[in-house]
Amino acid sequence: MNDDKMRATAQDQDTNDEATSQAGGLVSLVPDTLFALTERPQGSSIRAIAQATNNSRSSTHRILQTLAKAGYAQQTDNGGYVVGSKLLLLAARVFGAVPVLELAHSIMRNLVDEIGETCYLATYSPADDFITYVHRIESDHLVRFVQPLGVKLPLHAGAVGKAILAALPKVDFSSLDMVAYTARTLTSVKELQANLSVAKKHGYATSIEERVIGVAGVAAVVRSGDKVIGALTVSVPLSRIPAKGLDILGVAVRKHADELSSALTSMGVERI
């Protein structure tokens, strides 16, 4: 082999080695990027994730796009990113909860088919002062409100949080940060207690624009035995509230939540 060919071969090898090194560098940043996503359930900007992982914004953007396509990340309306449903499913598998999500999906699918509105499964732990959406089935309507999965939601504002509180044997109201999200958010303990009494009586909670303008909600608690572990909830644009009111939806949500509770109790599940 002459000198020119040897130099060309060496240059090609250097280029290949550099490309491999760059690819390996990006791969090594994927776990850090995923971890950065979980640190801010409410969502992070590309810039914030890049800073957290000591990576460039362009490389971070490429990693996030790849993760989003695979379902491990989800882009929000403001351009940020939150944990994707596939990452939640992976976490569930680690904790042995896959059958729970599969079962919940089937029941939620039936609920969406029955009432035609987007349904969410929320998880709750007594150690927390919030709930988290872990699964969602969207309606076919063009106009619908979609809440990202993995986001922490308050207990005092909205149907799902009130359904949880109404089912608890004891509530420490002083621990609730009763922030006003809209003009209709319940910000006094007296108002909240009155709402919870109605929710306890009916077996489901309702809300109208308590957390998001233009959106109503209906939710029913999910139990395993006597333990409150989550809730099923549906979100409804105000323009599609049934003529008979939210109560007609509440009955359906309660029925499916009770079905899920019965199944989880028989399986001995202690968390979603």
PDB file of C-alpha atoms in Angstrom:
ATOM      1  CA  MET A   1       0.000   0.000   0.000  1.00  0.00           C
ATOM      2  CA  ASN A   2       1.468   3.393  -1.001  1.00  0.00           C
ATOM      3  CA  ASP A   3       1.808   6.360   1.358  1.00  0.00           C
ATOM      4  CA  ASP A   4      -1.282   8.235  -0.011  1.00  0.00           C
ATOM      5  CA  LYS A   5      -3.530   5.206   0.492  1.00  0.00           C
ATOM      6  CA  MET A   6      -2.146   4.630   3.984  1.00  0.00           C
ATOM      7  CA  ARG A   7      -2.810   8.272   4.925  1.00  0.00           C
ATOM      8  CA  ALA A   8      -6.373   8.095   3.516  1.00  0.00           C
ATOM      9  CA  THR A   9      -7.063   4.886   5.404  1.00  0.00           C
ATOM     10  CA  ALA A  10      -5.772   6.432   8.633  1.00  0.00           C
ATOM     11  CA  GLN A  11      -7.934   9.546   8.149  1.00  0.00           C
ATOM     12  CA  ASP A  12     -11.018   7.405   7.522  1.00  0.00           C
ATOM     13  CA  GLN A  13     -10.296   5.435  10.667  1.00  0.00           C
ATOM     14  CA  ASP A  14      -9.902   8.654  12.673  1.00  0.00           C
ATOM     15  CA  THR A  15     -13.244   9.911  11.324  1.00  0.00           C
ATOM     16  CA  ASN A  16     -14.976   6.647  12.220  1.00  0.00           C
ATOM     17  CA  ASP A  17     -13.444   6.658  15.685  1.00  0.00           C
ATOM     18  CA  GLU A  18     -14.596  10.271  16.215  1.00  0.00           C
ATOM     19  CA  ALA A  19     -18.154   9.458  15.086  1.00  0.00           C
ATOM     20  CA  THR A  20     -18.243   6.411  17.338  1.00  0.00           C
ATOM     21  CA  SER A  21     -16.954   8.482  20.227  1.00  0.00           C
ATOM     22  CA  GLN A  22     -19.619  11.170  19.653  1.00  0.00           C
ATOM     23  CA  ALA A  23     -22.377   8.574  19.394  1.00  0.00           C
ATOM     24  CA  GLY A  24     -21.145   6.906  22.553  1.00  0.00           C
ATOM     25  CA  GLY A  25     -21.125  10.279  24.279  1.00  0.00           C
ATOM     26  CA  LEU A  26     -24.755  10.909  23.360  1.00  0.00           C
ATOM     27  CA  VAL A  27     -25.785   7.422  24.485  1.00  0.00           C
ATOM     28  CA  SER A  28     -24.102   7.982  27.837  1.00  0.00           C
ATOM     29  CA  LEU A  29     -26.176  11.150  28.310  1.00  0.00           C
ATOM     30  CA  VAL A  30     -29.521   9.412  27.799  1.00  0.00           C
ATOM     31  CA  PRO A  31     -29.803   8.099  31.405  1.00  0.00           C
ATOM     32  CA  ASP A  32     -28.901  11.561  32.749  1.00  0.00           C
ATOM     33  CA  THR A  33     -31.538  13.135  30.500  1.00  0.00           C
ATOM     34  CA  LEU A  34     -34.193  10.708  31.728  1.00  0.00           C
ATOM     35  CA  PHE A  35     -33.227  11.400  35.336  1.00  0.00           C
ATOM     36  CA  ALA A  36     -33.461  15.159  34.705  1.00  0.00           C
ATOM     37  CA  LEU A  37     -36.993  14.643  33.355  1.00  0.00           C
ATOM     38  CA  THR A  38     -38.091  12.887  36.552  1.00  0.00           C
ATOM     39  CA  GLU A  39     -36.722  15.663  38.756  1.00  0.00           C
ATOM     40  CA  ARG A  40     -39.337  18.123  37.469  1.00  0.00           C
ATOM     41  CA  PRO A  41     -42.682  16.361  36.958  1.00  0.00           C
ATOM     42  CA  GLN A  42     -44.260  19.670  35.950  1.00  0.00           C
ATOM     43  CA  GLY A  43     -41.947  19.844  32.946  1.00  0.00           C
ATOM     44  CA  SER A  44     -38.492  21.180  32.035  1.00  0.00           C
ATOM     45  CA  SER A  45     -37.200  23.301  29.200  1.00  0.00           C
ATOM     46  CA  ILE A  46     -34.504  22.035  26.846  1.00  0.00           C
ATOM     47  CA  ARG A  47     -32.145  24.609  28.330  1.00  0.00           C
ATOM     48  CA  ALA A  48     -32.787  23.417  31.917  1.00  0.00           C
ATOM     49  CA  ILE A  49     -32.219  19.781  30.976  1.00  0.00           C
ATOM     50  CA  ALA A  50     -29.067  20.681  29.044  1.00  0.00           C
ATOM     51  CA  GLN A  51     -27.691  22.486  32.087  1.00  0.00           C
ATOM     52  CA  ALA A  52     -28.612  19.612  34.400  1.00  0.00           C
ATOM     53  CA  THR A  53     -26.780  17.111  32.172  1.00  0.00           C
ATOM     54  CA  ASN A  54     -23.832  19.352  31.197  1.00  0.00           C
ATOM     55  CA  ASN A  55     -24.795  18.882  27.567  1.00  0.00           C
ATOM     56  CA  SER A  56     -25.313  21.275  24.669  1.00  0.00           C
ATOM     57  CA  ARG A  57     -28.835  22.380  23.859  1.00  0.00           C
ATOM     58  CA  SER A  58     -28.658  20.947  20.352  1.00  0.00           C
ATOM     59  CA  SER A  59     -27.590  17.503  21.582  1.00  0.00           C
ATOM     60  CA  THR A  60     -30.148  17.612  24.379  1.00  0.00           C
ATOM     61  CA  HIS A  61     -32.835  18.476  21.851  1.00  0.00           C
ATOM     62  CA  ARG A  62     -31.886  15.485  19.691  1.00  0.00           C
ATOM     63  CA  ILE A  63     -31.949  13.141  22.685  1.00  0.00           C
ATOM     64  CA  LEU A  64     -35.353  14.432  23.817  1.00  0.00           C
ATOM     65  CA  GLN A  65     -36.818  14.108  20.328  1.00  0.00           C
ATOM     66  CA  THR A  66     -35.647  10.502  20.161  1.00  0.00           C
ATOM     67  CA  LEU A  67     -37.059   9.776  23.626  1.00  0.00           C
ATOM     68  CA  ALA A  68     -40.360  11.425  22.676  1.00  0.00           C
ATOM     69  CA  LYS A  69     -40.689   9.334  19.522  1.00  0.00           C
ATOM     70  CA  ALA A  70     -40.157   6.220  21.634  1.00  0.00           C
ATOM     71  CA  GLY A  71     -42.688   7.343  24.257  1.00  0.00           C
ATOM     72  CA  TYR A  72     -40.182   7.903  27.081  1.00  0.00           C
ATOM     73  CA  ALA A  73     -40.658  11.673  27.021  1.00  0.00           C
ATOM     74  CA  GLN A  74     -43.547  13.913  26.056  1.00  0.00           C
ATOM     75  CA  GLN A  75     -43.380  17.463  24.727  1.00  0.00           C
ATOM     76  CA  THR A  76     -45.754  19.950  26.333  1.00  0.00           C
ATOM     77  CA  ASP A  77     -47.629  22.756  24.628  1.00  0.00           C
ATOM     78  CA  ASN A  78     -45.031  25.315  25.756  1.00  0.00           C
ATOM     79  CA  GLY A  79     -42.143  23.372  24.205  1.00  0.00           C
ATOM     80  CA  GLY A  80     -40.872  21.779  27.412  1.00  0.00           C
ATOM     81  CA  TYR A  81     -40.683  18.071  28.178  1.00  0.00           C
ATOM     82  CA  VAL A  82     -42.198  15.791  30.807  1.00  0.00           C
ATOM     83  CA  VAL A  83     -41.959  12.086  31.549  1.00  0.00           C
ATOM     84  CA  GLY A  84     -43.600   9.952  28.855  1.00  0.00           C
ATOM     85  CA  SER A  85     -46.062   7.123  29.314  1.00  0.00           C
ATOM     86  CA  LYS A  86     -43.506   4.485  28.330  1.00  0.00           C
ATOM     87  CA  LEU A  87     -41.144   5.564  31.090  1.00  0.00           C
ATOM     88  CA  LEU A  88     -44.011   5.327  33.555  1.00  0.00           C
ATOM     89  CA  LEU A  89     -44.776   1.871  32.232  1.00  0.00           C
ATOM     90  CA  LEU A  90     -41.124   0.893  32.635  1.00  0.00           C
ATOM     91  CA  ALA A  91     -41.231   2.064  36.246  1.00  0.00           C
ATOM     92  CA  ALA A  92     -44.417   0.081  36.744  1.00  0.00           C
ATOM     93  CA  ARG A  93     -42.743  -3.030  35.399  1.00  0.00           C
ATOM     94  CA  VAL A  94     -39.875  -2.626  37.840  1.00  0.00           C
ATOM     95  CA  PHE A  95     -42.393  -2.551  40.685  1.00  0.00           C
ATOM     96  CA  GLY A  96     -44.452  -5.364  39.213  1.00  0.00           C
ATOM     97  CA  ALA A  97     -47.472  -3.216  38.361  1.00  0.00           C
ATOM     98  CA  VAL A  98     -47.874  -3.946  34.669  1.00  0.00           C
ATOM     99  CA  PRO A  99     -50.983  -6.108  35.120  1.00  0.00           C
ATOM    100  CA  VAL A 100     -52.528  -3.190  37.023  1.00  0.00           C
ATOM    101  CA  LEU A 101     -52.056  -0.780  34.125  1.00  0.00           C
ATOM    102  CA  GLU A 102     -53.270  -3.336  31.632  1.00  0.00           C
ATOM    103  CA  LEU A 103     -56.383  -3.947  33.716  1.00  0.00           C
ATOM    104  CA  ALA A 104     -56.915  -0.222  34.260  1.00  0.00           C
ATOM    105  CA  HIS A 105     -56.527   0.437  30.527  1.00  0.00           C
ATOM    106  CA  SER A 106     -59.299  -1.991  29.703  1.00  0.00           C
ATOM    107  CA  ILE A 107     -61.704  -0.467  32.242  1.00  0.00           C
ATOM    108  CA  MET A 108     -60.783   3.081  31.220  1.00  0.00           C
ATOM    109  CA  ARG A 109     -61.324   2.208  27.567  1.00  0.00           C
ATOM    110  CA  ASN A 110     -64.837   1.053  28.414  1.00  0.00           C
ATOM    111  CA  LEU A 111     -65.484   4.283  30.313  1.00  0.00           C
ATOM    112  CA  VAL A 112     -64.278   6.461  27.418  1.00  0.00           C
ATOM    113  CA  ASP A 113     -66.410   4.463  24.989  1.00  0.00           C
ATOM    114  CA  GLU A 114     -69.428   4.931  27.268  1.00  0.00           C
ATOM    115  CA  ILE A 115     -69.219   8.675  27.910  1.00  0.00           C
ATOM    116  CA  GLY A 116     -66.990   9.887  25.064  1.00  0.00           C
ATOM    117  CA  GLU A 117     -64.590  11.950  27.189  1.00  0.00           C
ATOM    118  CA  THR A 118     -60.893  11.700  28.064  1.00  0.00           C
ATOM    119  CA  CYS A 119     -60.156   9.540  31.108  1.00  0.00           C
ATOM    120  CA  TYR A 120     -57.161   9.549  33.480  1.00  0.00           C
ATOM    121  CA  LEU A 121     -55.895   7.173  36.120  1.00  0.00           C
ATOM    122  CA  ALA A 122     -54.322   8.929  39.096  1.00  0.00           C
ATOM    123  CA  THR A 123     -52.123   7.421  41.775  1.00  0.00           C
ATOM    124  CA  TYR A 124     -51.996   8.545  45.410  1.00  0.00           C
ATOM    125  CA  SER A 125     -49.825   7.770  48.411  1.00  0.00           C
ATOM    126  CA  PRO A 126     -50.692   8.766  52.006  1.00  0.00           C
ATOM    127  CA  ALA A 127     -47.200  10.226  52.340  1.00  0.00           C
ATOM    128  CA  ASP A 128     -47.910  12.779  49.587  1.00  0.00           C
ATOM    129  CA  ASP A 129     -50.011  15.934  49.450  1.00  0.00           C
ATOM    130  CA  PHE A 130     -50.619  15.543  45.720  1.00  0.00           C
ATOM    131  CA  ILE A 131     -51.816  13.065  43.117  1.00  0.00           C
ATOM    132  CA  THR A 132     -50.144  12.060  39.841  1.00  0.00           C
ATOM    133  CA  TYR A 133     -51.652  10.989  36.529  1.00  0.00           C
ATOM    134  CA  VAL A 134     -50.052   7.746  35.351  1.00  0.00           C
ATOM    135  CA  HIS A 135     -52.316   6.694  32.494  1.00  0.00           C
ATOM    136  CA  ARG A 136     -54.614   8.394  30.012  1.00  0.00           C
ATOM    137  CA  ILE A 137     -57.049   7.432  27.268  1.00  0.00           C
ATOM    138  CA  GLU A 138     -58.128  10.344  25.090  1.00  0.00           C
ATOM    139  CA  SER A 139     -61.512  10.889  23.525  1.00  0.00           C
ATOM    140  CA  ASP A 140     -61.980  11.285  19.786  1.00  0.00           C
ATOM    141  CA  HIS A 141     -63.206  14.862  20.081  1.00  0.00           C
ATOM    142  CA  LEU A 142     -61.162  17.501  18.285  1.00  0.00           C
ATOM    143  CA  VAL A 143     -61.611  19.838  21.263  1.00  0.00           C
ATOM    144  CA  ARG A 144     -60.306  18.272  24.456  1.00  0.00           C
ATOM    145  CA  PHE A 145     -58.033  19.137  27.361  1.00  0.00           C
ATOM    146  CA  VAL A 146     -54.985  16.896  27.631  1.00  0.00           C
ATOM    147  CA  GLN A 147     -53.003  16.831  30.870  1.00  0.00           C
ATOM    148  CA  PRO A 148     -49.425  15.497  30.635  1.00  0.00           C
ATOM    149  CA  LEU A 149     -48.698  12.318  32.580  1.00  0.00           C
ATOM    150  CA  GLY A 150     -46.392  12.469  35.576  1.00  0.00           C
ATOM    151  CA  VAL A 151     -47.478  15.958  36.631  1.00  0.00           C
ATOM    152  CA  LYS A 152     -48.169  16.565  40.327  1.00  0.00           C
ATOM    153  CA  LEU A 153     -51.696  17.853  40.945  1.00  0.00           C
ATOM    154  CA  PRO A 154     -53.122  19.443  44.104  1.00  0.00           C
ATOM    155  CA  LEU A 155     -55.657  17.741  46.335  1.00  0.00           C
ATOM    156  CA  HIS A 156     -57.866  20.780  46.982  1.00  0.00           C
ATOM    157  CA  ALA A 157     -58.412  21.950  43.400  1.00  0.00           C
ATOM    158  CA  GLY A 158     -60.275  19.762  40.922  1.00  0.00           C
ATOM    159  CA  ALA A 159     -62.448  16.682  41.054  1.00  0.00           C
ATOM    160  CA  VAL A 160     -59.699  14.063  41.316  1.00  0.00           C
ATOM    161  CA  GLY A 161     -58.085  15.549  44.414  1.00  0.00           C
ATOM    162  CA  LYS A 162     -61.445  16.042  46.116  1.00  0.00           C
ATOM    163  CA  ALA A 163     -62.434  12.446  45.375  1.00  0.00           C
ATOM    164  CA  ILE A 164     -59.267  11.328  47.175  1.00  0.00           C
ATOM    165  CA  LEU A 165     -59.802  13.620  50.169  1.00  0.00           C
ATOM    166  CA  ALA A 166     -63.455  12.619  50.517  1.00  0.00           C
ATOM    167  CA  ALA A 167     -62.484   8.957  50.774  1.00  0.00           C
ATOM    168  CA  LEU A 168     -59.735   9.375  53.366  1.00  0.00           C
ATOM    169  CA  PRO A 169     -60.632   8.455  56.968  1.00  0.00           C
ATOM    170  CA  LYS A 170     -58.892  11.585  58.237  1.00  0.00           C
ATOM    171  CA  VAL A 171     -57.635  14.749  56.511  1.00  0.00           C
ATOM    172  CA  ASP A 172     -55.083  17.189  57.877  1.00  0.00           C
ATOM    173  CA  PHE A 173     -56.401  20.340  56.209  1.00  0.00           C
ATOM    174  CA  SER A 174     -53.563  22.420  57.625  1.00  0.00           C
ATOM    175  CA  SER A 175     -51.117  20.500  55.425  1.00  0.00           C
ATOM    176  CA  LEU A 176     -52.891  21.569  52.210  1.00  0.00           C
ATOM    177  CA  ASP A 177     -51.450  24.494  50.280  1.00  0.00           C
ATOM    178  CA  MET A 178     -54.763  25.886  49.075  1.00  0.00           C
ATOM    179  CA  VAL A 179     -53.455  27.985  46.204  1.00  0.00           C
ATOM    180  CA  ALA A 180     -55.971  29.604  43.860  1.00  0.00           C
ATOM    181  CA  TYR A 181     -55.526  28.388  40.281  1.00  0.00           C
ATOM    182  CA  THR A 182     -58.664  30.128  39.012  1.00  0.00           C
ATOM    183  CA  ALA A 183     -61.387  32.352  40.439  1.00  0.00           C
ATOM    184  CA  ARG A 184     -63.386  29.184  41.209  1.00  0.00           C
ATOM    185  CA  THR A 185     -60.680  27.315  43.146  1.00  0.00           C
ATOM    186  CA  LEU A 186     -61.712  26.380  46.675  1.00  0.00           C
ATOM    187  CA  THR A 187     -59.337  28.295  48.947  1.00  0.00           C
ATOM    188  CA  SER A 188     -61.044  27.978  52.334  1.00  0.00           C
ATOM    189  CA  VAL A 189     -61.237  24.861  54.470  1.00  0.00           C
ATOM    190  CA  LYS A 190     -64.947  25.475  55.087  1.00  0.00           C
ATOM    191  CA  GLU A 191     -65.731  25.488  51.345  1.00  0.00           C
ATOM    192  CA  LEU A 192     -63.612  22.409  50.780  1.00  0.00           C
ATOM    193  CA  GLN A 193     -65.216  20.490  53.637  1.00  0.00           C
ATOM    194  CA  ALA A 194     -68.684  21.262  52.258  1.00  0.00           C
ATOM    195  CA  ASN A 195     -67.618  19.946  48.838  1.00  0.00           C
ATOM    196  CA  LEU A 196     -66.135  16.810  50.365  1.00  0.00           C
ATOM    197  CA  SER A 197     -69.370  16.072  52.229  1.00  0.00           C
ATOM    198  CA  VAL A 198     -71.270  16.081  48.931  1.00  0.00           C
ATOM    199  CA  ALA A 199     -68.597  13.957  47.249  1.00  0.00           C
ATOM    200  CA  LYS A 200     -68.689  11.426  50.078  1.00  0.00           C
ATOM    201  CA  LYS A 201     -72.471  11.197  49.834  1.00  0.00           C
ATOM    202  CA  HIS A 202     -72.488  10.643  46.054  1.00  0.00           C
ATOM    203  CA  GLY A 203     -69.361   8.505  45.757  1.00  0.00           C
ATOM    204  CA  TYR A 204     -67.790  10.878  43.256  1.00  0.00           C
ATOM    205  CA  ALA A 205     -66.533  14.468  43.123  1.00  0.00           C
ATOM    206  CA  THR A 206     -67.181  17.153  40.525  1.00  0.00           C
ATOM    207  CA  SER A 207     -65.507  20.421  39.658  1.00  0.00           C
ATOM    208  CA  ILE A 208     -66.016  23.278  37.220  1.00  0.00           C
ATOM    209  CA  GLU A 209     -63.016  25.444  36.329  1.00  0.00           C
ATOM    210  CA  GLU A 210     -61.397  24.893  39.725  1.00  0.00           C
ATOM    211  CA  ARG A 211     -57.955  24.274  38.244  1.00  0.00           C
ATOM    212  CA  VAL A 212     -58.243  24.976  34.513  1.00  0.00           C
ATOM    213  CA  ILE A 213     -60.446  27.594  32.845  1.00  0.00           C
ATOM    214  CA  GLY A 214     -62.996  26.071  30.486  1.00  0.00           C
ATOM    215  CA  VAL A 215     -62.731  22.534  31.887  1.00  0.00           C
ATOM    216  CA  ALA A 216     -64.948  20.520  34.227  1.00  0.00           C
ATOM    217  CA  GLY A 217     -64.070  17.244  35.900  1.00  0.00           C
ATOM    218  CA  VAL A 218     -65.665  14.210  37.514  1.00  0.00           C
ATOM    219  CA  ALA A 219     -63.713  11.674  39.604  1.00  0.00           C
ATOM    220  CA  ALA A 220     -64.227   8.629  41.801  1.00  0.00           C
ATOM    221  CA  VAL A 221     -61.764   7.042  44.180  1.00  0.00           C
ATOM    222  CA  VAL A 222     -59.952   3.771  43.513  1.00  0.00           C
ATOM    223  CA  ARG A 223     -59.294   1.522  46.517  1.00  0.00           C
ATOM    224  CA  SER A 224     -57.568  -1.720  47.296  1.00  0.00           C
ATOM    225  CA  GLY A 225     -59.505  -3.072  50.245  1.00  0.00           C
ATOM    226  CA  ASP A 226     -59.904  -0.124  52.617  1.00  0.00           C
ATOM    227  CA  LYS A 227     -56.807   1.647  51.289  1.00  0.00           C
ATOM    228  CA  VAL A 228     -57.160   4.666  48.990  1.00  0.00           C
ATOM    229  CA  ILE A 229     -54.604   4.275  46.187  1.00  0.00           C
ATOM    230  CA  GLY A 230     -55.853   6.536  43.411  1.00  0.00           C
ATOM    231  CA  ALA A 231     -58.804   7.677  41.346  1.00  0.00           C
ATOM    232  CA  LEU A 232     -60.414   7.568  37.930  1.00  0.00           C
ATOM    233  CA  THR A 233     -61.320  10.950  36.469  1.00  0.00           C
ATOM    234  CA  VAL A 234     -62.672  12.434  33.256  1.00  0.00           C
ATOM    235  CA  SER A 235     -62.142  15.965  31.959  1.00  0.00           C
ATOM    236  CA  VAL A 236     -64.922  17.690  30.022  1.00  0.00           C
ATOM    237  CA  PRO A 237     -64.923  21.018  28.145  1.00  0.00           C
ATOM    238  CA  LEU A 238     -67.701  23.234  29.489  1.00  0.00           C
ATOM    239  CA  SER A 239     -69.365  23.201  26.085  1.00  0.00           C
ATOM    240  CA  ARG A 240     -69.941  19.433  26.393  1.00  0.00           C
ATOM    241  CA  ILE A 241     -71.326  19.199  29.923  1.00  0.00           C
ATOM    242  CA  PRO A 242     -74.465  17.036  29.580  1.00  0.00           C
ATOM    243  CA  ALA A 243     -77.847  18.755  29.778  1.00  0.00           C
ATOM    244  CA  LYS A 244     -78.569  16.722  32.931  1.00  0.00           C
ATOM    245  CA  GLY A 245     -75.330  17.950  34.503  1.00  0.00           C
ATOM    246  CA  LEU A 246     -72.123  16.305  35.656  1.00  0.00           C
ATOM    247  CA  ASP A 247     -73.933  13.852  37.926  1.00  0.00           C
ATOM    248  CA  ILE A 248     -74.823  11.611  34.994  1.00  0.00           C
ATOM    249  CA  LEU A 249     -71.095  11.297  34.270  1.00  0.00           C
ATOM    250  CA  GLY A 250     -70.358  10.804  37.954  1.00  0.00           C
ATOM    251  CA  VAL A 251     -72.473   7.670  38.101  1.00  0.00           C
ATOM    252  CA  ALA A 252     -70.558   6.160  35.178  1.00  0.00           C
ATOM    253  CA  VAL A 253     -67.138   7.108  36.573  1.00  0.00           C
ATOM    254  CA  ARG A 254     -68.050   5.678  39.981  1.00  0.00           C
ATOM    255  CA  LYS A 255     -69.206   2.413  38.417  1.00  0.00           C
ATOM    256  CA  HIS A 256     -65.913   1.891  36.575  1.00  0.00           C
ATOM    257  CA  ALA A 257     -63.823   3.016  39.549  1.00  0.00           C
ATOM    258  CA  ASP A 258     -65.647   0.486  41.724  1.00  0.00           C
ATOM    259  CA  GLU A 259     -64.970  -2.193  39.118  1.00  0.00           C
ATOM    260  CA  LEU A 260     -61.255  -1.369  39.151  1.00  0.00           C
ATOM    261  CA  SER A 261     -61.228  -1.268  42.969  1.00  0.00           C
ATOM    262  CA  SER A 262     -62.808  -4.699  43.173  1.00  0.00           C
ATOM    263  CA  ALA A 263     -60.226  -6.164  40.791  1.00  0.00           C
ATOM    264  CA  LEU A 264     -57.269  -4.540  42.581  1.00  0.00           C
ATOM    265  CA  THR A 265     -58.560  -5.745  45.938  1.00  0.00           C
ATOM    266  CA  SER A 266     -58.778  -9.328  44.680  1.00  0.00           C
ATOM    267  CA  MET A 267     -55.231  -9.042  43.293  1.00  0.00           C
ATOM    268  CA  GLY A 268     -53.876  -7.697  46.581  1.00  0.00           C
ATOM    269  CA  VAL A 269     -52.475  -4.593  44.869  1.00  0.00           C
ATOM    270  CA  GLU A 270     -51.288  -1.919  47.293  1.00  0.00           C
ATOM    271  CA  ARG A 271     -50.303   0.822  44.858  1.00  0.00           C
ATOM    272  CA  ILE A 272     -50.858   1.911  41.296  1.00  0.00           C
TER     273      ILE A 272
END
